[in-house]
XYZ file of C-alpha atoms in Angstrom:
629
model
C 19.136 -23.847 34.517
C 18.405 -24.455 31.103
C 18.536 -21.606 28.551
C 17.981 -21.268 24.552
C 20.733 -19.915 22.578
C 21.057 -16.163 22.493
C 24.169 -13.586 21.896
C 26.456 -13.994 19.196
C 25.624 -17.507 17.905
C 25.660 -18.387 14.629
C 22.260 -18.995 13.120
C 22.302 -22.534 12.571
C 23.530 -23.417 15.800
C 21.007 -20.822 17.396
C 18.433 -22.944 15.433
C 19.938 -26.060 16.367
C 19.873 -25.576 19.932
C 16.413 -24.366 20.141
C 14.930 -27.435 18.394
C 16.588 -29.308 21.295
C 15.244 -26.901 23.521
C 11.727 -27.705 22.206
C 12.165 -31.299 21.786
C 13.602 -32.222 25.164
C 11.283 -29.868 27.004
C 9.698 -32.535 29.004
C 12.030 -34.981 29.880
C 14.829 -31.723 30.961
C 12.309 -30.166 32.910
C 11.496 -33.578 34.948
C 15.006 -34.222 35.129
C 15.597 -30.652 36.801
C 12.927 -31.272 38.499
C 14.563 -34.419 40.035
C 17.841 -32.456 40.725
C 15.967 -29.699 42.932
C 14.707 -32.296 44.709
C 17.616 -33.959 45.227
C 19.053 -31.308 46.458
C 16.378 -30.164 49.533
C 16.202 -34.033 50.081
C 18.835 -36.039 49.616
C 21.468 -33.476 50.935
C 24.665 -35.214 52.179
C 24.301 -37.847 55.398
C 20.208 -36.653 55.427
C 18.440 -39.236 57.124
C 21.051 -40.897 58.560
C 21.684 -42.933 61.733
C 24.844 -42.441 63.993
C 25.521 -46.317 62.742
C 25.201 -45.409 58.785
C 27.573 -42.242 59.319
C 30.159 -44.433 61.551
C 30.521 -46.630 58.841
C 31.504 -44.359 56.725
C 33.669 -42.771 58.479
C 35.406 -45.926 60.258
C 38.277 -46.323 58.324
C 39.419 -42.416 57.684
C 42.567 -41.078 59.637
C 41.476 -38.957 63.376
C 42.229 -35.733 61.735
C 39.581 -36.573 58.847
C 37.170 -38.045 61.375
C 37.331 -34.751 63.572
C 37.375 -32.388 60.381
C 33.745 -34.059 59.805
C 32.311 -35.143 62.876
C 33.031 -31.735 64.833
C 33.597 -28.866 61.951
C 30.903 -30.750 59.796
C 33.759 -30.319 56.430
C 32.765 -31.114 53.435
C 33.833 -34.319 51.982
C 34.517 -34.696 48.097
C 33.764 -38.458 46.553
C 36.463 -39.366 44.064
C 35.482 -41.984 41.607
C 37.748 -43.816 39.989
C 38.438 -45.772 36.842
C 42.168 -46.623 37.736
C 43.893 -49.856 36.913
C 47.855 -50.259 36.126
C 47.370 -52.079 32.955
C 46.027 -49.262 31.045
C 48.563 -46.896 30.005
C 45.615 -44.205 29.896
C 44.661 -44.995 33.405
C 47.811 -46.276 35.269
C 48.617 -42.367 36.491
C 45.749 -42.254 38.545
C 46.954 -44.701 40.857
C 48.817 -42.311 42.977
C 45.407 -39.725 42.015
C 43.706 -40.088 45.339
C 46.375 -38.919 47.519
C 46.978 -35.768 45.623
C 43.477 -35.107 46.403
C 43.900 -35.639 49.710
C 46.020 -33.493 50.599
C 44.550 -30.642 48.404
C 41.246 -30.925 50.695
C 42.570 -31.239 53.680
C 44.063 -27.895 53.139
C 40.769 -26.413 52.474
C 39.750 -27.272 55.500
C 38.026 -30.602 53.758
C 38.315 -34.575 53.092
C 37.930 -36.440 50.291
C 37.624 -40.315 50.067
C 37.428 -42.988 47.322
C 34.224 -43.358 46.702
C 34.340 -46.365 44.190
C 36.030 -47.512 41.107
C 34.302 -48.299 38.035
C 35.982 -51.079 35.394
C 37.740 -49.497 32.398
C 38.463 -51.706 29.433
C 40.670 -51.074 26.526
C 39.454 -51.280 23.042
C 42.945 -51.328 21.914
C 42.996 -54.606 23.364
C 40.007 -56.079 22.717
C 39.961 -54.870 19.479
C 38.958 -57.828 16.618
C 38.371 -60.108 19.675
C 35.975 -61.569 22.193
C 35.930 -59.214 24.848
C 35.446 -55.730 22.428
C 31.626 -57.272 22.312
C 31.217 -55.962 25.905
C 32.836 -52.863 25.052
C 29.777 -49.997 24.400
C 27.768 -52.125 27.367
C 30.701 -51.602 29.570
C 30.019 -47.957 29.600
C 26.593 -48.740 31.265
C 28.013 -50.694 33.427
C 30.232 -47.980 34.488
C 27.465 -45.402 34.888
C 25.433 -48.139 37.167
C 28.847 -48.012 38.877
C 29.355 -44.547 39.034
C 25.580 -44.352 40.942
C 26.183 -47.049 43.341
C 29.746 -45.233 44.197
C 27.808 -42.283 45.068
C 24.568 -43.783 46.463
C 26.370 -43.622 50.075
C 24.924 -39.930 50.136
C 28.037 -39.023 52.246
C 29.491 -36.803 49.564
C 28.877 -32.712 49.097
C 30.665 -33.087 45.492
C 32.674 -35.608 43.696
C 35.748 -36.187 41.044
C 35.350 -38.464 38.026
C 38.366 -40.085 37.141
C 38.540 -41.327 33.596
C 39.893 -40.968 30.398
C 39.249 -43.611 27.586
C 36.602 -44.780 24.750
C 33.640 -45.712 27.452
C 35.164 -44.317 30.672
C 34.318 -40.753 30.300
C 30.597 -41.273 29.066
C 29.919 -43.427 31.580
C 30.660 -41.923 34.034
C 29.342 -38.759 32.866
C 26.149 -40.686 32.358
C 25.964 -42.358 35.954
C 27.335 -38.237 37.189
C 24.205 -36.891 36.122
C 21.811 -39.138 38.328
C 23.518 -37.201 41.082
C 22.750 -33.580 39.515
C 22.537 -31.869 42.138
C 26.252 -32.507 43.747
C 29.373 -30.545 41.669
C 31.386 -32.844 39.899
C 34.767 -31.891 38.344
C 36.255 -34.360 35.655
C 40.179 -34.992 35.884
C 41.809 -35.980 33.000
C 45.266 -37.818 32.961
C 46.457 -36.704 29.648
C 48.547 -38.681 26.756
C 51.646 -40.410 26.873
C 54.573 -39.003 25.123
C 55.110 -38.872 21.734
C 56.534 -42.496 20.115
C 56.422 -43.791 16.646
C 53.801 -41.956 14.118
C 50.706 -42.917 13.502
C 51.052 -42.446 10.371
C 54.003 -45.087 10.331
C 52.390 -47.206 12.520
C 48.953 -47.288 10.160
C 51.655 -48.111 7.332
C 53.008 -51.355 8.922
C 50.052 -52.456 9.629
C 48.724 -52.642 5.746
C 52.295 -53.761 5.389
C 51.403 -56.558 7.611
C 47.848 -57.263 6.347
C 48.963 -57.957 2.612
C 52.024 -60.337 4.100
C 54.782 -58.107 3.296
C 56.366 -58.101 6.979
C 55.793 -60.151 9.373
C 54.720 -60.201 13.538
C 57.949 -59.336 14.648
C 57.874 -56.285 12.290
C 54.249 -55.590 13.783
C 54.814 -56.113 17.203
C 57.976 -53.615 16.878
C 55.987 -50.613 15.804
C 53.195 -51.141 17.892
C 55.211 -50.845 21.124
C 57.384 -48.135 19.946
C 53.708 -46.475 19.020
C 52.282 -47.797 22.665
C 54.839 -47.173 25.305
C 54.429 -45.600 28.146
C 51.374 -44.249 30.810
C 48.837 -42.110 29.146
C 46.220 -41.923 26.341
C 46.967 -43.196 23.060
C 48.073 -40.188 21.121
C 45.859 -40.297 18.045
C 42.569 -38.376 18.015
C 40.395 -41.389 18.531
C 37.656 -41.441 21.275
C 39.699 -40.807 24.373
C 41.357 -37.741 23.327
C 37.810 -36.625 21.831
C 36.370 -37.231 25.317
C 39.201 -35.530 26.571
C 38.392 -32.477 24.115
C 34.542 -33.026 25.072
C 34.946 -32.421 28.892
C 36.731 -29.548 28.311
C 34.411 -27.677 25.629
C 31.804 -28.451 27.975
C 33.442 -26.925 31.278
C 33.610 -29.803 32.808
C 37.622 -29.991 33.180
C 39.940 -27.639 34.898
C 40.658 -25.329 31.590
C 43.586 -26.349 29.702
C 44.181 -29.737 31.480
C 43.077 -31.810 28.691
C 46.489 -32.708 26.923
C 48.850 -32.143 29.755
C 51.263 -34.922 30.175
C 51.411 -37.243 33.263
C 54.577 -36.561 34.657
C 54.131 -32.833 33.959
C 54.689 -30.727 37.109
C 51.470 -29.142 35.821
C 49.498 -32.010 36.081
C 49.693 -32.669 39.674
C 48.899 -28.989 40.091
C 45.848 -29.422 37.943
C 44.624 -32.585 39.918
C 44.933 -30.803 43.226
C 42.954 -27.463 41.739
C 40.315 -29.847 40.535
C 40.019 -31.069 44.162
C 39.693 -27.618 45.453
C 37.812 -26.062 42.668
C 34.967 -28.833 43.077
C 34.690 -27.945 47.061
C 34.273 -24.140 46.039
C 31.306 -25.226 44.633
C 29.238 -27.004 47.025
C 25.830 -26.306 48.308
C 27.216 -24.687 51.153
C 29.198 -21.915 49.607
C 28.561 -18.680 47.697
C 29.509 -20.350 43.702
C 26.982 -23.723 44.044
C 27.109 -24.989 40.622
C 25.612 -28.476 40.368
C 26.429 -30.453 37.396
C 23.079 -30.340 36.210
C 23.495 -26.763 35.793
C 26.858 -27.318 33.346
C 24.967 -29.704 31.100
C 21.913 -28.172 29.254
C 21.326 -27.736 25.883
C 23.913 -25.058 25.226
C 26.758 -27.168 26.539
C 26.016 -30.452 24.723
C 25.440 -27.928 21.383
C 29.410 -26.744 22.006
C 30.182 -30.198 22.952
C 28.719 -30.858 19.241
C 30.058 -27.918 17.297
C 34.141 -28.872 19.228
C 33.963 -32.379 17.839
C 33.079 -31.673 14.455
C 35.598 -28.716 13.911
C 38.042 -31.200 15.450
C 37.549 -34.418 13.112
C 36.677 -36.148 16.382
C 35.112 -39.601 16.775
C 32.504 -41.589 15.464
C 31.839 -43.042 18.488
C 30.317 -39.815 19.709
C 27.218 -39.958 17.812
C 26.485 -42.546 19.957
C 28.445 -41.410 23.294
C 26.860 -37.985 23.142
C 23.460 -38.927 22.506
C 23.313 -41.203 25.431
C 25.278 -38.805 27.719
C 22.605 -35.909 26.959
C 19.997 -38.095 27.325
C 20.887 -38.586 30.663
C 20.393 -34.673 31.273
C 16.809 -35.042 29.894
C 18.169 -34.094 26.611
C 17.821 -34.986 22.766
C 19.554 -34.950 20.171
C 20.053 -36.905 17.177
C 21.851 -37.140 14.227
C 20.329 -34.420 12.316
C 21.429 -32.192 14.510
C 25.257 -33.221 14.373
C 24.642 -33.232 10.351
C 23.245 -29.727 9.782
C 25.847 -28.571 12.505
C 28.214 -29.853 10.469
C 27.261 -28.816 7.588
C 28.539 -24.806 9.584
C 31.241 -26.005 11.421
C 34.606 -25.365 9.896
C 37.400 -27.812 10.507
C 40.151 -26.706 12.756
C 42.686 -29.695 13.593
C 44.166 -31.670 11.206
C 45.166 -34.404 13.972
C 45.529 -38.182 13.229
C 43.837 -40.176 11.462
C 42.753 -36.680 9.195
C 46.558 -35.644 9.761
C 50.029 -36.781 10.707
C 50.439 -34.992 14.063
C 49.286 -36.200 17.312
C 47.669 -34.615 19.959
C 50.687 -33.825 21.773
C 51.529 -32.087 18.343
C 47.768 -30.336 18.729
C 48.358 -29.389 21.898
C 51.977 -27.582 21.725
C 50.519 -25.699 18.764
C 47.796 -23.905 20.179
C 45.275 -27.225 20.910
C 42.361 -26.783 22.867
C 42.588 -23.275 24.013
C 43.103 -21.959 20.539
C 40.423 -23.506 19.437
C 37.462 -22.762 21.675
C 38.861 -19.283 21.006
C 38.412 -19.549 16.935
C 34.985 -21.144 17.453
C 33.920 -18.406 19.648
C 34.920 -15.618 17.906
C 33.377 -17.330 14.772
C 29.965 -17.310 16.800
C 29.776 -20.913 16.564
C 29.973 -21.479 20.291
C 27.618 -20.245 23.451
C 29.525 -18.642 25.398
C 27.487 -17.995 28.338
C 27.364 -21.216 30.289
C 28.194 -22.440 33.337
C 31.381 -24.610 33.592
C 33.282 -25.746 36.795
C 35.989 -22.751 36.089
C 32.838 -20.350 36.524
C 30.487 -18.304 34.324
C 31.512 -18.238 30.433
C 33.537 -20.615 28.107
C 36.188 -17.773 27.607
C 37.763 -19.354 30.701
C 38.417 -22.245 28.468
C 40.348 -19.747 26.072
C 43.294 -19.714 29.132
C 46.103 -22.116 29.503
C 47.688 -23.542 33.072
C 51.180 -22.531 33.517
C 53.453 -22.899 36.700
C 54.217 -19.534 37.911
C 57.431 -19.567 41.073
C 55.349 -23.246 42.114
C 52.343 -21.770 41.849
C 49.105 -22.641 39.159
C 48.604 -20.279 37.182
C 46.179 -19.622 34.046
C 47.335 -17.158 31.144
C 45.494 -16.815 27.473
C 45.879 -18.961 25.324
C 47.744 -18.367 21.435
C 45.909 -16.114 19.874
C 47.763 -17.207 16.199
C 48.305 -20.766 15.304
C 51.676 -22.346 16.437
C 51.222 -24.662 13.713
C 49.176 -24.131 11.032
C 49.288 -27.864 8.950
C 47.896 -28.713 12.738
C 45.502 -25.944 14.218
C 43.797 -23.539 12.054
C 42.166 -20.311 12.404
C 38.302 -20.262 11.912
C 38.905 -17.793 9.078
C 41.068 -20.116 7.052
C 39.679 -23.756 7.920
C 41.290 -26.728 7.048
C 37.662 -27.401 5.212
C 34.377 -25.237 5.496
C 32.378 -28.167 6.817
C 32.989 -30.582 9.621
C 34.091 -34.309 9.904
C 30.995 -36.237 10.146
C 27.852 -36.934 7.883
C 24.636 -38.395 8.073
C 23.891 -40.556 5.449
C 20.097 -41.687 4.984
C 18.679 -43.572 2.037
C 16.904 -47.442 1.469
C 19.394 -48.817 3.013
C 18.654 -46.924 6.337
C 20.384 -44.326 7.952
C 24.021 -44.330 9.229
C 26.982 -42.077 9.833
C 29.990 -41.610 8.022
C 33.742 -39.635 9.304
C 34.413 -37.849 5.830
C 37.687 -35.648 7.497
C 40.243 -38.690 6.791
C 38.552 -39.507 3.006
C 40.171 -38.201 0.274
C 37.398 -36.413 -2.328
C 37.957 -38.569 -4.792
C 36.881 -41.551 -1.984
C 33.916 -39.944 -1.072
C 31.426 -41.881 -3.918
C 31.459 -45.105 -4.065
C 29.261 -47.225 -6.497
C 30.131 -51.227 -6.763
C 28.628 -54.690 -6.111
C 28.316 -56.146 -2.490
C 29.751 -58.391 -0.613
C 28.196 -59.536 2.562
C 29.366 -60.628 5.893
C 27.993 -61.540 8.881
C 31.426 -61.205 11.123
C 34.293 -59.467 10.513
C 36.662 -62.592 10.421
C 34.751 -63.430 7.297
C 35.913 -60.652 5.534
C 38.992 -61.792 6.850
C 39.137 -64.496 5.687
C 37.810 -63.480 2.091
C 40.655 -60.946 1.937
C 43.325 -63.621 2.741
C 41.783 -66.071 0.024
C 42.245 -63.066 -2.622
C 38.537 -62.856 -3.233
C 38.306 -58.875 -2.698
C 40.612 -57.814 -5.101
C 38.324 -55.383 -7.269
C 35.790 -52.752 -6.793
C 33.741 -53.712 -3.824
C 31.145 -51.943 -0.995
C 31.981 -54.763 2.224
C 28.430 -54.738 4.138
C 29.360 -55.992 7.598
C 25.502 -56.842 9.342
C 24.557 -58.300 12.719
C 27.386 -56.127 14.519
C 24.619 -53.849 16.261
C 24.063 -53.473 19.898
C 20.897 -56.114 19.955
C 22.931 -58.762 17.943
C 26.251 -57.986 19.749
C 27.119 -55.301 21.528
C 27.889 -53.418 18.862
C 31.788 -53.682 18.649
C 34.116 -51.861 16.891
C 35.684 -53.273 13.820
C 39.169 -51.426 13.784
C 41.056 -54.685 12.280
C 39.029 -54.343 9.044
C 41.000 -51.500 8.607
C 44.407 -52.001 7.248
C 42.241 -54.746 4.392
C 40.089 -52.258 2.869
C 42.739 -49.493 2.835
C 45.161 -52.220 0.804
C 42.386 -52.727 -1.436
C 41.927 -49.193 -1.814
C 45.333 -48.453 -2.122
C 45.309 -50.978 -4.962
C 43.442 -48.600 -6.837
C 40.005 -50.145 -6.135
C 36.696 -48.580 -5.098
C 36.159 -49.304 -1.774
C 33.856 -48.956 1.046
C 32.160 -50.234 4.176
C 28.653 -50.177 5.220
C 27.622 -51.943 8.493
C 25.483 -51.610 11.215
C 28.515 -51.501 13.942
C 31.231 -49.324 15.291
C 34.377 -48.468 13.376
C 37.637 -47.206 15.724
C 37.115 -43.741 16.927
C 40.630 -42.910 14.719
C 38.227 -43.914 11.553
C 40.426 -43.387 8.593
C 40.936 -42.847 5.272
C 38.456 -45.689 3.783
C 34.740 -44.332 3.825
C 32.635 -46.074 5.860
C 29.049 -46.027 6.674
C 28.476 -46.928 10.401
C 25.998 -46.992 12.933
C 23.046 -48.457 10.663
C 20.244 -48.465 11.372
C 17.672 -50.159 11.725
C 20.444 -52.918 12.603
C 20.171 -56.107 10.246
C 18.734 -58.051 13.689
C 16.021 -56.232 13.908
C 15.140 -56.736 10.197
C 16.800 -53.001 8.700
C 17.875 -53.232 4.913
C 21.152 -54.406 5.749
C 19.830 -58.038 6.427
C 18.048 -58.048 2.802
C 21.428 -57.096 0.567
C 22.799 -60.319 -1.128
C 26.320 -60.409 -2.781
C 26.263 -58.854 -6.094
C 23.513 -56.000 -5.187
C 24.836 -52.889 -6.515
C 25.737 -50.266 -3.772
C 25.834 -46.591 -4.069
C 27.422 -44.684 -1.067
C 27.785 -40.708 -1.822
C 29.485 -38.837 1.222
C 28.529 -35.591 -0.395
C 24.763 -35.767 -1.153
C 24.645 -37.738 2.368
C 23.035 -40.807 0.288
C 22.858 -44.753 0.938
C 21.014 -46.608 -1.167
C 20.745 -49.903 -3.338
C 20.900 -49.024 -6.952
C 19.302 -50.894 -9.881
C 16.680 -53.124 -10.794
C 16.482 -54.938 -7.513
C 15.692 -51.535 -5.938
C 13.296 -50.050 -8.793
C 11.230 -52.835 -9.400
C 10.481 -53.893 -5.696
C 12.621 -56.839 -5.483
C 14.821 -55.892 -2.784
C 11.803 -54.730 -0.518
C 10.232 -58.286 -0.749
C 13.144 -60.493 0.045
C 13.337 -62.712 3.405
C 16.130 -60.644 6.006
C 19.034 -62.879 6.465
C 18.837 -64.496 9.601
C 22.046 -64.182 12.254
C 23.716 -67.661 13.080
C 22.887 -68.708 17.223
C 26.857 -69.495 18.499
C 26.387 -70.586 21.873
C 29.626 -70.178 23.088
C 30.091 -66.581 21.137
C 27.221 -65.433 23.224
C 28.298 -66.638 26.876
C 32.499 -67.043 26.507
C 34.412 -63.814 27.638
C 31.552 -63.150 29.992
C 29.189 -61.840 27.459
C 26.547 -63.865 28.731
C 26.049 -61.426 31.754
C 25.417 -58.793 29.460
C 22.656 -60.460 27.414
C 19.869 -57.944 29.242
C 21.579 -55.375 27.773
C 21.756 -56.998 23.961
C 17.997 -57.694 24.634
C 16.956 -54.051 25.837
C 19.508 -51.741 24.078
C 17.888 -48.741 22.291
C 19.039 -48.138 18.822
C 22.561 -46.471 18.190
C 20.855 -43.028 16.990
C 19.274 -43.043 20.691
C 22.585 -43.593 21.986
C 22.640 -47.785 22.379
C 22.105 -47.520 25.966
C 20.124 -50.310 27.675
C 19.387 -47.742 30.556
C 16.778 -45.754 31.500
C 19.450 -43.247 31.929
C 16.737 -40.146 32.549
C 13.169 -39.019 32.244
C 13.638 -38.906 28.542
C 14.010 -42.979 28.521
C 11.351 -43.442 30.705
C 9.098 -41.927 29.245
C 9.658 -43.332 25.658
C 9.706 -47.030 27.543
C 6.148 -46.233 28.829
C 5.514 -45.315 25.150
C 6.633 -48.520 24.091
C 4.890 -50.760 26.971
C 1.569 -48.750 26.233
C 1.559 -49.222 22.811
């Protein structure tokens, strides 16, 4: 199932892929090893008493109960991360009966096979709860396994959209590689105020010059209805993801809830993953989707879309349940040959719904593959090749349809053609130097942003620089260094509300930057940012030696971190004492976060994906690395 890159591939990403090929060659092979096993073993209701298969059955209609007692149908799992106070998530409360209805005219039945919990950053964001954020999404994949652990199911739907949703259940998908699963999007809400407009009143807000009221106005007219936020944050790039990796229906990505098309979509999802079973002619297990080749695309799509941060963690972890790694080497030297194709927000003014009507993903996936940058030949859930992911769903007298997609740009300040890039490179950097190594989204910052050299200022919580701001004690050239924000200290949040402060300082006409080892907002904007570093400042990296006044040089275009001067060149820095983080009892038990101190304790480092889960062979085998050493 798993191949090296051949055809017409670009070099580098040939390269690339092969590496992870090599690298991963133990831990994918015992982790395809597991699926075949699976598969002859653990087949659907194997094993089982009369009593275990009545009690799954007990509560379906007669029809259903016949369909699988006496024609032995197939039934399709469906789980789900729906809740009504998501906007991203409240369409999929009607979901399940769509499905329904599309099995049972296959001749099949579907039931709900569990629901996972899906949190909103958006929410959380500068509070309490965002610390269980990234930990959430293993709680979803443990709840995506025990959803499926019935072993009643002959394939399954995943239905999720948001930041952690979508990788964890992708992650807690793969322990069941042998079954087809099919990923159903619910797509964005409609278009409300800018984001650009929005981002404005917020800076507005932050240096006092309107007030709540004004705030609270834009963000609802920004927030206001069901579906994803319309930015190109994390769920829209996990929206983008599934698809370049064949894991959606093609084209369903950005399709709106209420479309007629979406329904139509849902229901062909249903059907599709039921064509693929074991038992018929086109068995594609999921393991067979996700090798090498399709996390490589998944790779190449989010750096020629400016797509999140968050997915050089996300991705990591979500290969490395596949038996697969990568790090961030690999995203930087595929970045360094990936041209940028969407201008979307926060690294332009449209929105996805804008990406979408002007060519979006379809478009796309076309330029990149006719650029070479792309394998083509892979398995998705549409069939054999990503070309079917060049097509677009239309509604034909009632009836899905799939055409091709633009072959010219509908919009070209939006979507451009791989001959013509918005910028040769893509959005994302690794930067590496005595400070440790990090990350950094350079498709939002300006050139003239992209070096930064000034004296520190060090927090150990974001309300600190808070507070600093609001006491005017930032107002100059300064490099912020955020520390004990990674996922052993605490949970690695995301510190989106830090935002609208350093781009008012910037804006002021100061250099400006962050460095920290934690999360910035998947929409990471125009203020350059080093994130993700590591080693984090808990577990005694650089970060928890800088002192205020150390001189700071951050260059985005040499892919360079590093503490400048004499502290640095005569040894100084290297013999300091780390900084050590302050013990707040109730910090680390309100909100619930207590019940996720195993995961604080045991979580791998963000470059190995953050996860405190042994999410595959290539874990395990690194743990018994670490236990024997």
């Amino acid at each position: 199932m798993s191949q090296a890159a051949s055809g017409n591939v670009l070099a580098v990403v040939s390269a690339v892929t092969q590496r992870i090929v090599e690298r991963s060659r133990v831990s994918r092979a015992a982790y395809l090893a597991r699926c075949e096993r699976a598969q002859q073993e653990l087949g659907p209701l194997r094993g089982m008493s009369c009593a275990n298969i009545a009690h799954g059955y007990a509560a379906l209609p007669a029809d259903d109960k016949l369909r699988l007692r006496v024609e032995h149908a197939p039934n399709l799992g469906i789980v789900t991360a729906y809740n009504d106070m998501l906007s991203a998530h409240q369409p999929y409360e009607r979901y399940p009966a769509v499905i329904r209805e599309a099995a049972r005219a296959v001749g099949a039945v579907a039931q709900v096979a569990g629901g996972v919990p899906a949190m909103c950053d958006g929410i959380t964001q500068g509070n309490a709860g965002m610390e269980l954020s990234l930990f959430s999404r293993d709680a979803i994949a443990m709840g995506t396994a025990v959803a499926l652990s019935h072993n009643t199911f002959d394939a399954a739907l995943m239905l999720g959209v948001c930041d952690k949703i979508v990788p964890g259940l992708l992650m807690g998908a793969l322990q069941f590689g042998h079954l087809p699963i099919v990923f159903v999007p619910a797509g964005p809400m409609a278009s409300g105020l800018s984001n650009k407009e929005k981002a404005r009143v917020r800076q507005l807000y932050a240096t006092g010059q309107v007030g709540r009221d004004a705030l609270l106005e834009a963000e609802c007219a920004a927030y206001h209805g069901a579906g994803t936020c319309t930015f190109y944050g994390t769920a829209n790039s996990n929206q983008f993801l599934m698809e370049i990796m064949g894991l959606h229906m093609p084209g369903s990505a950005f399709v709106h809830p209420d479309s007629g098309v979406r329904d139509a979509l849902t229901a062909a999802a249903a059907q599709r993953a039921l064509a693929l079973i074991a038992r018929g002619s086109e068995y594609t297990p999921l393991a067979s989707i996700v090798d090498e080749r399709a996390i490589v695309n998944a790779m190449v799509g989010l750096l020629a879309t400016g797509g999140s941060t968050n997915h050089t963690i996300h991705l990591v972890a979500m290969a490395r349940a596949a038996g697969i790694i990568i790090d961030w080497n690999d995203f930087d030297e595929l970045s360094a040959a990936t041209p940028l194709l969407a201008r979307v927000y926060p690294n332009g003014s449209a929105d996805v719904n804008h990406f979408h009507a002007a060519g979006g993903v379809a478009f796309v996936i076309a330029q990149l593959l006719e650029a070479g940058l792309l394998h083509e030949d892979v398995n998705t859930v549409a069939g054999r090749g990503l070309k079917h992911y060049t097509r677009e769903p239309v509604m034909v007298d009632g009836v899905l349809r799939w055409r091709d997609g633009p072959t010219v740009s509908g919009d070209a300040s939006v979507v451009a053609p791989a001959r013509a890039p918005f910028s040769q490179e893509g959005g994302l950097r690794l930067m590496a130097g005595n400070l440790g190594r990090g990350v950094i989204k350079v498709s939002a910052v300006s050139d003239e942003h992209r070096i930064v050299q000034a004296p520190a200022r060090v927090f150990d919580s974001q309300e600190a620089l808070q507070a600093a701001f609001d006491a005017d004690e930032l107002n100059r050239d300064v490099v912020a260094v955020v520390r004990f924000q990674g996922p052993n200290a605490n949970g690695m949040p995301e510190l989106h509300r830090l935002t609208p402060v350093l781009g008012a300082l910037q804006d002021a006409g100061h250099k400006v930057a962050l460095v920290t080892d934690g999360r910035m907002s998947g929409a990471s904007g125009k203020v350059p940012a080093v994130i993700h570093v590591g080693p984090e400042a808990l577990a005694g990296g650089p970060l928890a030696r800088v002192r205020d006044g150390d001189i700071i040089r951050i260059d985005a275009v040499a892919g360079t971190l590093d503490l400048v001067g004499d502290s640095a060149v005569q040894g100084e820095f290297a013999a300091r004492a780390p900084a050590v983080a302050q013990v707040d009892g109730f910090a680390n038990f309100s909100m619930g976060r207590g019940l996720f101190g195993l995961f604080r304790r045991h979580a791998r480092g963000a470059e190995e994906g953050g996860s405190a889960l042994d999410l595959s062979e290539a874990d395990a085998i690194q743990t018994g690395a670490a236990v024997a050493q």
